[in-house]
Tab-separated table of C-alpha atoms in Angstrom:
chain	number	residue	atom	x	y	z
O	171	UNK	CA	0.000	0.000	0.000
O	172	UNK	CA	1.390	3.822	-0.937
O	173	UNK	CA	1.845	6.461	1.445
O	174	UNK	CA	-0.898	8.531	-0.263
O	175	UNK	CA	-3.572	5.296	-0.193
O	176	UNK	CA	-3.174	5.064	3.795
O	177	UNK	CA	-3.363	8.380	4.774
O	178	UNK	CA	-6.170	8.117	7.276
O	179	UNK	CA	-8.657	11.226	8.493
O	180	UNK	CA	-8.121	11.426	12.108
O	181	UNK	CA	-9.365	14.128	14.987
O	182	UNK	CA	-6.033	15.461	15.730
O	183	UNK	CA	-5.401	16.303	12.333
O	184	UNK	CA	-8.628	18.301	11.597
O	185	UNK	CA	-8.716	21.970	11.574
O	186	UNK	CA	-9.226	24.189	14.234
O	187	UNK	CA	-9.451	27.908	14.658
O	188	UNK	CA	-7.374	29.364	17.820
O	189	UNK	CA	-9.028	33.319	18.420
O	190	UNK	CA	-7.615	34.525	15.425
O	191	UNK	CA	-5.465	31.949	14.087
O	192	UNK	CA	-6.328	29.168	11.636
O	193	UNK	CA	-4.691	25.894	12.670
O	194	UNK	CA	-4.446	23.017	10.138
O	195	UNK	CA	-4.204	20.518	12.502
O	196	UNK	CA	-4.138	20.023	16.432
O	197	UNK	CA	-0.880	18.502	16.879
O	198	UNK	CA	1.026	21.125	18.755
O	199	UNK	CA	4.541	21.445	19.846
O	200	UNK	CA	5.001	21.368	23.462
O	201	UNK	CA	7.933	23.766	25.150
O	202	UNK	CA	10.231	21.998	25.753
O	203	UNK	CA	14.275	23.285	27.711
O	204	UNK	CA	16.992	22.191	25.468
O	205	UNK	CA	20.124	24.022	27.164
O	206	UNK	CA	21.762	24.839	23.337
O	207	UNK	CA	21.112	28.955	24.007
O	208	UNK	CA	25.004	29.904	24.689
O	209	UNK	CA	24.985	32.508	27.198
O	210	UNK	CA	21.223	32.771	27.319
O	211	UNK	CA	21.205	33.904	23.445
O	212	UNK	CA	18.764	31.949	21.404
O	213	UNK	CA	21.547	30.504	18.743
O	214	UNK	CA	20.952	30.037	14.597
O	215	UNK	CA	20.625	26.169	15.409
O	216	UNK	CA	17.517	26.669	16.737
O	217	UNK	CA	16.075	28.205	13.286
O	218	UNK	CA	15.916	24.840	12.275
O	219	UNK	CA	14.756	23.002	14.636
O	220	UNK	CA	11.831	25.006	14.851
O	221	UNK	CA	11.308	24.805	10.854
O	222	UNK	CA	11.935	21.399	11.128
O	223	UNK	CA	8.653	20.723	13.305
O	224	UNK	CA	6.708	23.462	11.422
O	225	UNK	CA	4.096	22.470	9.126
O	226	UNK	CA	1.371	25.282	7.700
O	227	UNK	CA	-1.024	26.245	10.286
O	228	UNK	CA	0.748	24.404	12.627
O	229	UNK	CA	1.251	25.609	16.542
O	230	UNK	CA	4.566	25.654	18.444
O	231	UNK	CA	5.482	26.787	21.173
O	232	UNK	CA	9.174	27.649	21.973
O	233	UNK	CA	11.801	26.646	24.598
O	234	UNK	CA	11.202	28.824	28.103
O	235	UNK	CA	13.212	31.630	27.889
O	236	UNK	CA	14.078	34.006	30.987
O	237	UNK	CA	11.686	37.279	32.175
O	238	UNK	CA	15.065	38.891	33.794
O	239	UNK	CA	18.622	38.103	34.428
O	240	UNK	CA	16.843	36.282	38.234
O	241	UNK	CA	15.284	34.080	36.126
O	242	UNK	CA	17.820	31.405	34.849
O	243	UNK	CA	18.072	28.591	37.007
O	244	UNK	CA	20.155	25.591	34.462
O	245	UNK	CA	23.065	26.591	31.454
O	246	UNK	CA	22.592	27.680	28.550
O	247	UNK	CA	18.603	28.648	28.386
O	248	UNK	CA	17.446	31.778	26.321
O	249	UNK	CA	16.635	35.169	27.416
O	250	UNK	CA	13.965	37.593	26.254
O	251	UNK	CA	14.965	40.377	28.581
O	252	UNK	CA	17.710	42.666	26.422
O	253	UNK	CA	18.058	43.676	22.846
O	254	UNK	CA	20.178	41.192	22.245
O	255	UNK	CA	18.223	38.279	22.899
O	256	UNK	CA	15.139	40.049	21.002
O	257	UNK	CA	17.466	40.101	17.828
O	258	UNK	CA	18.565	36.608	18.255
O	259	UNK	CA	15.354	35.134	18.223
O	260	UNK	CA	14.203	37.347	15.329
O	261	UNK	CA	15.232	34.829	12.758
O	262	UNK	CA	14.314	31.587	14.298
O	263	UNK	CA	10.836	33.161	14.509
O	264	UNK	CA	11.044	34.175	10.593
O	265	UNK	CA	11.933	30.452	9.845
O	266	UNK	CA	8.872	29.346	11.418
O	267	UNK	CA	6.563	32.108	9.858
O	268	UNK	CA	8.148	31.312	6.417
O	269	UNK	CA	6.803	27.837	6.670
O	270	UNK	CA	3.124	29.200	6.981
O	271	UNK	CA	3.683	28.058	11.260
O	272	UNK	CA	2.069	29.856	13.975
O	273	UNK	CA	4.918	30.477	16.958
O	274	UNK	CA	4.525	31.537	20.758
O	275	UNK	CA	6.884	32.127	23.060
O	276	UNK	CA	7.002	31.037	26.571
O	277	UNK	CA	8.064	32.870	28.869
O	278	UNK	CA	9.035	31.739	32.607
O	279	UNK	CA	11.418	32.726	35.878
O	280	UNK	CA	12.427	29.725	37.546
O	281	UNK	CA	12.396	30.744	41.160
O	282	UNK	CA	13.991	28.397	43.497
O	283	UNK	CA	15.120	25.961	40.990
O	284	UNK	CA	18.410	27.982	40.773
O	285	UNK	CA	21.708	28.532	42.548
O	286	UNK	CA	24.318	31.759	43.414
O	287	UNK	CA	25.867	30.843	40.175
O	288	UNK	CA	23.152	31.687	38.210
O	289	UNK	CA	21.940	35.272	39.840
O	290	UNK	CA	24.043	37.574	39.724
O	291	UNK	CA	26.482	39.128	42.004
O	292	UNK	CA	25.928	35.263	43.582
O	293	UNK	CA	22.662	36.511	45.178
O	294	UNK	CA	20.003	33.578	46.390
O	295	UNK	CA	17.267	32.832	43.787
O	296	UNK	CA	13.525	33.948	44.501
O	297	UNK	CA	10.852	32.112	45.647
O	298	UNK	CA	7.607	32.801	47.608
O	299	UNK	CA	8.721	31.469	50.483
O	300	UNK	CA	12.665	30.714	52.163
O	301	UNK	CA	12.042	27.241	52.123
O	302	UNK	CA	14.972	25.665	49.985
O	303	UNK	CA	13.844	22.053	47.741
O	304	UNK	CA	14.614	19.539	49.435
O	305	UNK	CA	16.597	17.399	46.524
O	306	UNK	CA	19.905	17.528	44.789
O	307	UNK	CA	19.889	19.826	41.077
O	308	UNK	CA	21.166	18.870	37.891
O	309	UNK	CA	23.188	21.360	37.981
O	310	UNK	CA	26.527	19.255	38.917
O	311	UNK	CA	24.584	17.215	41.886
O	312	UNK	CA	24.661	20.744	43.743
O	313	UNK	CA	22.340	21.374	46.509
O	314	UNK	CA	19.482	24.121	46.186
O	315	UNK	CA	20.197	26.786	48.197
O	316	UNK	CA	17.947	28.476	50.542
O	317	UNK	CA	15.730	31.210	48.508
O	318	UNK	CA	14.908	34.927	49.208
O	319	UNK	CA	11.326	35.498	50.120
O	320	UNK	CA	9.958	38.009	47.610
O	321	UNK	CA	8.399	40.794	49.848
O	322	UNK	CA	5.242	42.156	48.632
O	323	UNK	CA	7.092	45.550	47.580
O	324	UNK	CA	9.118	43.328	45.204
O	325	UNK	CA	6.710	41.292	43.644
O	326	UNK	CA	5.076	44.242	41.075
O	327	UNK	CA	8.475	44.450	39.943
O	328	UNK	CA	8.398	40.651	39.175
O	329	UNK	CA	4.929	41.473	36.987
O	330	UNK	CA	6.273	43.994	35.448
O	331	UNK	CA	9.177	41.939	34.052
O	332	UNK	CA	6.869	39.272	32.489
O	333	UNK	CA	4.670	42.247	31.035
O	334	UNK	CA	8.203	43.723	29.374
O	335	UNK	CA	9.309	40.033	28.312
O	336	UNK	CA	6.273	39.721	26.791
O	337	UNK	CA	6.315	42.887	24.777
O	338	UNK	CA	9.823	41.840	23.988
O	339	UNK	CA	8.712	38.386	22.137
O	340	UNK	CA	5.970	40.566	19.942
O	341	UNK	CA	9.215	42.713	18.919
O	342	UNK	CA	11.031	39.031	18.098
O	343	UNK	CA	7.844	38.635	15.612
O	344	UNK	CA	6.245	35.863	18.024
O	345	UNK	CA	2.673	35.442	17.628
O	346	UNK	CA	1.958	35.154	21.686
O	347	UNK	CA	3.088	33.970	24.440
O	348	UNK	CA	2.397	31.434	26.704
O	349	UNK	CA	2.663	32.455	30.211
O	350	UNK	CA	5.005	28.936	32.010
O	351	UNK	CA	3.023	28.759	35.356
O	352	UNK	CA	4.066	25.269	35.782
O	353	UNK	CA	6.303	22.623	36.522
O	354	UNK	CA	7.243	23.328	39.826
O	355	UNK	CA	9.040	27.018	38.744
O	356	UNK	CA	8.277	30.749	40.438
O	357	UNK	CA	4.472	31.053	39.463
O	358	UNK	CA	3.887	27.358	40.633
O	359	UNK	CA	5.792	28.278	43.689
O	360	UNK	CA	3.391	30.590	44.249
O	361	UNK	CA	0.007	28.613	43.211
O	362	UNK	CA	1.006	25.644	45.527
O	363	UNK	CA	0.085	25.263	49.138
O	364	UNK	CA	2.965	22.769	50.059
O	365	UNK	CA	5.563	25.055	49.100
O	366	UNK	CA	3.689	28.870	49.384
O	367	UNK	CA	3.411	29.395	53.103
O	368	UNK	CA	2.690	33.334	53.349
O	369	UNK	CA	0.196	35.254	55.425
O	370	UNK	CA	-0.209	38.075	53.450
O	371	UNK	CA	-2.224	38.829	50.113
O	372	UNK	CA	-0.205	36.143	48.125
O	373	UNK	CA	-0.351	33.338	50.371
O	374	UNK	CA	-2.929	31.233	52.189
O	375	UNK	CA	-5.907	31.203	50.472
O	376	UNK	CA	-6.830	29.498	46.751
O	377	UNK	CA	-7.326	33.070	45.693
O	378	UNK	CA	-4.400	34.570	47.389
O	379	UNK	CA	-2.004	31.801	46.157
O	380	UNK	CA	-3.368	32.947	42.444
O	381	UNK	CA	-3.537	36.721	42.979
O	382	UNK	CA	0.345	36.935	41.563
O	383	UNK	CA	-0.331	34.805	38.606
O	384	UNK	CA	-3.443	36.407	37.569
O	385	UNK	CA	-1.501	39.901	38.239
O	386	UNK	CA	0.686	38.391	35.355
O	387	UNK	CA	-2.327	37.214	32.877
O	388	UNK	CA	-3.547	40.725	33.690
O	389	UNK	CA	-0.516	42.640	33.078
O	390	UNK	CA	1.046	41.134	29.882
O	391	UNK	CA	-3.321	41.143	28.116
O	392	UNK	CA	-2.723	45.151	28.882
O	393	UNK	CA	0.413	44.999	27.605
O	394	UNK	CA	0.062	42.780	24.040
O	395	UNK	CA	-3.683	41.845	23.810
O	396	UNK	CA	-5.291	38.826	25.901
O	397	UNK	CA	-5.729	37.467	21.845
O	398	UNK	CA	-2.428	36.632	22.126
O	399	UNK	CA	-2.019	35.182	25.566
O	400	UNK	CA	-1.855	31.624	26.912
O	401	UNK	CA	-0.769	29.933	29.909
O	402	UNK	CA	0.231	26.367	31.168
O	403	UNK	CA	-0.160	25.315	34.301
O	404	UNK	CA	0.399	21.837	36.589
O	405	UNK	CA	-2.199	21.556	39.433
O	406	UNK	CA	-1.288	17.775	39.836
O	407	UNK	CA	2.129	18.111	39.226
O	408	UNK	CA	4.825	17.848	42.267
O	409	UNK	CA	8.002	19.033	39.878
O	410	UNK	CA	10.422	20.131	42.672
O	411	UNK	CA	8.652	19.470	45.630
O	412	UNK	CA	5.418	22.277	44.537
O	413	UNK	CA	2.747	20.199	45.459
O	414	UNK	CA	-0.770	20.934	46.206
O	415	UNK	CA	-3.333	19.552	48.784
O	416	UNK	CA	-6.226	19.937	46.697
O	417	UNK	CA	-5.058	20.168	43.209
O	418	UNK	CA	-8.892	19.702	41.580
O	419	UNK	CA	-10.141	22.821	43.156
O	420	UNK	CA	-6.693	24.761	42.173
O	421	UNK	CA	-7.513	23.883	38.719
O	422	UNK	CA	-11.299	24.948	38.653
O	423	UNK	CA	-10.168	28.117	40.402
O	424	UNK	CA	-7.613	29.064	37.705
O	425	UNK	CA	-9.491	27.994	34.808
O	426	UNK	CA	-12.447	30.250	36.087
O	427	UNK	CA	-10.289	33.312	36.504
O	428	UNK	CA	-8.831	32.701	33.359
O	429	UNK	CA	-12.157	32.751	31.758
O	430	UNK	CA	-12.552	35.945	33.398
O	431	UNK	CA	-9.164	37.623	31.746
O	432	UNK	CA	-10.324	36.171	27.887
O	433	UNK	CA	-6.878	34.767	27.219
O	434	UNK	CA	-6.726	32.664	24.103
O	435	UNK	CA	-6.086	29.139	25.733
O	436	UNK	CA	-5.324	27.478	29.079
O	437	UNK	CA	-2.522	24.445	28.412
O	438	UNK	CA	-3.206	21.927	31.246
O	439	UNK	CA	-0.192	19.070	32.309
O	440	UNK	CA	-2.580	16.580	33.456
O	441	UNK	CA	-1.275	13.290	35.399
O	442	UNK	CA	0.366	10.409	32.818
O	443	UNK	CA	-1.111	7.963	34.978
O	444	UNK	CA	-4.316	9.151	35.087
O	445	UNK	CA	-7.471	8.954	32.805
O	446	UNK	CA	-7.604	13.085	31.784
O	447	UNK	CA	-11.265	12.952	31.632
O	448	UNK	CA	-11.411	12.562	35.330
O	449	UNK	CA	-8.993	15.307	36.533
O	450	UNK	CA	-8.994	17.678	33.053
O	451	UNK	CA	-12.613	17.738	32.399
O	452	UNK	CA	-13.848	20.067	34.838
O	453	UNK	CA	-11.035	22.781	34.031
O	454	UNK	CA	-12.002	22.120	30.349
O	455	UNK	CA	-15.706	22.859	30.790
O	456	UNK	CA	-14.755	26.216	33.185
O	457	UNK	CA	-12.669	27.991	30.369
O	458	UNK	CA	-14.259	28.907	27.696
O	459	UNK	CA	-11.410	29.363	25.429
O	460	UNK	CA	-8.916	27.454	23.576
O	461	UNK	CA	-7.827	24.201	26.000
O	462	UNK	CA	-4.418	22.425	25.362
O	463	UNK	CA	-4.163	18.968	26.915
O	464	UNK	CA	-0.428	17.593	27.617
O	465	UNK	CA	1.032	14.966	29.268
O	466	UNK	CA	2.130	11.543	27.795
O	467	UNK	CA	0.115	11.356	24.966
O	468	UNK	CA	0.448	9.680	21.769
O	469	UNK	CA	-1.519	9.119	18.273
O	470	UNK	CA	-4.138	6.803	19.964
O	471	UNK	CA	-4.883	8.823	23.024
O	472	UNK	CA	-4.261	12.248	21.316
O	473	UNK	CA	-7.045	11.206	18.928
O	474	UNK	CA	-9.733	9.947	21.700
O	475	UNK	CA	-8.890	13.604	23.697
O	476	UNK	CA	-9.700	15.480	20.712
O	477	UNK	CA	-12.798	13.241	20.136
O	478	UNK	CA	-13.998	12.899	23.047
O	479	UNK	CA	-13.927	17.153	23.669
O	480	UNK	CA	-12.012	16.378	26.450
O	481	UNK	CA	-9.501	19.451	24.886
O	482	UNK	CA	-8.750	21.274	21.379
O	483	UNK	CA	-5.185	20.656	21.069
O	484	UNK	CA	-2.689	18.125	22.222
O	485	UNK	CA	0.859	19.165	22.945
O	486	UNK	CA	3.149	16.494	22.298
O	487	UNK	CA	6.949	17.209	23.468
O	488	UNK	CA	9.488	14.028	23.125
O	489	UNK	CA	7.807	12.507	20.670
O	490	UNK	CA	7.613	15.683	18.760
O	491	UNK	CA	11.473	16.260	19.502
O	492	UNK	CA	12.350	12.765	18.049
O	493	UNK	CA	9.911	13.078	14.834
O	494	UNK	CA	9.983	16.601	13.532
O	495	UNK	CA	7.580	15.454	11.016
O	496	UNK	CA	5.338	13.773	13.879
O	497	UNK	CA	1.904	14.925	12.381
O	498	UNK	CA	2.524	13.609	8.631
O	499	UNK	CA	3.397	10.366	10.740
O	500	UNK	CA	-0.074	10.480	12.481
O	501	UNK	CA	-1.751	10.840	8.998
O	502	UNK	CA	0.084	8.085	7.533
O	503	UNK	CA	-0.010	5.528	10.731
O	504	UNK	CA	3.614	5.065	10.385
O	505	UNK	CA	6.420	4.623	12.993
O	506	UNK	CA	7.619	6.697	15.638
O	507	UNK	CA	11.319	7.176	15.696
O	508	UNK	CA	12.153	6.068	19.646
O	509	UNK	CA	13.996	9.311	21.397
O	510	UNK	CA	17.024	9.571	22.945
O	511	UNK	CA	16.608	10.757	26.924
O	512	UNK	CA	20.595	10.960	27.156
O	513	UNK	CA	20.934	14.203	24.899
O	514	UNK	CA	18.090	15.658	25.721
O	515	UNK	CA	19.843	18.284	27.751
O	516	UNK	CA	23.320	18.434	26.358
O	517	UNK	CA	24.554	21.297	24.571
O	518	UNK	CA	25.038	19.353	21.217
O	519	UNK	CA	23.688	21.963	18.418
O	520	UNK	CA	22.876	18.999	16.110
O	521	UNK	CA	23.250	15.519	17.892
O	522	UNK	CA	19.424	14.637	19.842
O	523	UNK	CA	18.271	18.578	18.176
O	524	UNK	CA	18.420	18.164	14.293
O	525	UNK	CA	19.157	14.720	13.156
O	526	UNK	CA	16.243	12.833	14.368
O	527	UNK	CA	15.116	11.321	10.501
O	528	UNK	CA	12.188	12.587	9.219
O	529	UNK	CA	10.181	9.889	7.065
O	530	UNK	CA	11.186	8.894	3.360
O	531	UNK	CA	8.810	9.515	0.689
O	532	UNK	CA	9.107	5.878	-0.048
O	533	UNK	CA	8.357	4.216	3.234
O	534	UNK	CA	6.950	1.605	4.479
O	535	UNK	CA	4.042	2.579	6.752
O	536	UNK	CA	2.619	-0.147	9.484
O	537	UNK	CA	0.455	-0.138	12.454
């Protein structure tokens, strides 16, 4: 059988209109941190990489890069804070765009998950509380240090670097960006109960724990348009020790204050282990826009998601890194290239980035 006689009509390939954007498919690229930004400058390398998982009317969604010069917490991750960076990323955008793809960037401060050698003048990282993670980093086994409680004087200044960093990535040419409230970093330290423990306005309660967050969602819709505004978040995540007591009713909370700001889409991390319909679906029925679904998914469960209007979009992120031409692979039913964990993080500008094998017009496709 030919390529052409088994392409196969499937949900996650049907179109879909984002706010103002026309998406071919729903097969989206998740953001994923791939440590190959020397010196926090997004590099040429990464122009391809991106083109290389672009398709027309496709959605991706970059690498986090850095709000401030605070906000780098591992080697070697852009920055979206100086001129320099904006220029840098100016042509990895353009390769997207001339591809016909739709491009966000996300935007994130790590908090805690840093060390002295990554702030400057060796200053402790920020968190919302002083309570270091309890765990050893990747960064060279070291241990996290103890953070600096961000005082409620200091924390405006924290918006107003994600509402500049956001202005910044509409200079670059991005489309939007996605606000990285996830994943155990500075806005999750702040959403979480087992790591925030503050009396004052941002601390304490569900809607105090959210208030900075939704100071962010607030600031950067001013700032660019809430059209071009999304934001992921992690309620049942415990990345880095931010877990939550009740993560169900910080979901339902944030989804229905997100409704309430009219950003274009809420991108949820939902458990791997856990059927999404039972944790996702109550978030996905609060917001009324645009509702990205990630975590572990592949053709078969990306499919019955989409079907099921459980969410819009999936994000896919290592099996997207390993097939850059993943959703031609979903059309065709054909293999998935296995990825390679071990280079995930190096600092190779080719090796685990650009030479994953995209399929041959020729082959074979199977089940």
């Amino acid at each position: 059988m030919s390529m052409a006689e088994n392409r196969e009509s499937i949900p996650l390939l049907t179109p879909y209109k984002m706010g103002n954007f026309d998406l071919s498919h729903r097969v989206v690229l998740a953001p994923m941190t791939r440590l190959r930004s020397y010196n926090s400058i997004a590099q040429p390398h990464a122009a391809l990489y991106y083109s290389q998982r672009t398709t027309k009317g496709g959605f991706l969604i970059s690498e986090p890069s850095g709000i401030s010069d605070t906000a780098q917490g591992y080697p070697n991750t852009p920055g979206i804070w100086t001129r320099q960076h904006i220029e840098a990323w100016k042509p990895i955008v353009k390769a997207v765009h001339d591809k016909g793809g739709i491009f966000f960037c996300q935007i994130w401060h790590v908090g805690r998950v840093s060390n002295y050698d990554f702030q400057p003048n060796g200053n402790p990282p920020i968190s919302s509380t002083d309570k270091p993670i309890q765990m050893e980093s990747g960064m060279g086994g070291s241990v996290f240090p103890p953070p600096h409680r961000l005082t409620a004087d200091e924390i405006p200044h924290l918006v107003h670097d994600f509402r500049l960093a956001a202005k910044h990535s509409i200079e670059a040419g991005f489309d939007g960006v996605e606000i990285h409230a996830a994943a155990g970093y500075l806005i999750d330290q702040f959403l979480k109960d087992q790591v925030n423990d503050r009396s004052n306005d941002y601390g304490g309660s569900l809607e105090n724990r959210c208030r900075f967050p939704l100071e962010i969602v607030k600031a950067i819709s001013q700032e660019i348009g809430s059209h071009r505004v999304g934001i992921r978040i992690s309620p049942f995540a415990d990345a880095y020790g931010c877990e939550d007591s009740n993560p169900d009713a910080l979901g339902l909370y944030m989804a229905e204050a997100l409704t309430k700001h009219d950003i274009l889409y809420c991108h949820v991390i939902g458990p791997e282990k856990k059927e999404t319909k039972n944790c996702l679906l109550p978030m996905r029925t609060a917001f009324k826009g645009t509702f990205i679904a990630a975590g572990g998914y592949d053709r078969d469960s990306g499919n019955n998601v989409v079907c099921s209007d459980e969410a819009d979009l999936v994000a896919f992120g290592r099996l997207f890194l390993a097939n850059p031409d993943l959703p031609r692979r979903f059309e065709l039913h054909s293999f998935i290239n296995k990825y390679d964990s071990s280079t995930f993080w190096s600092n190779d500008p080719v090796v685990g980035y650009t030479d994953y094998p995209f399929l041959e017009a020729d082959s074979s496709t199977h089940d």
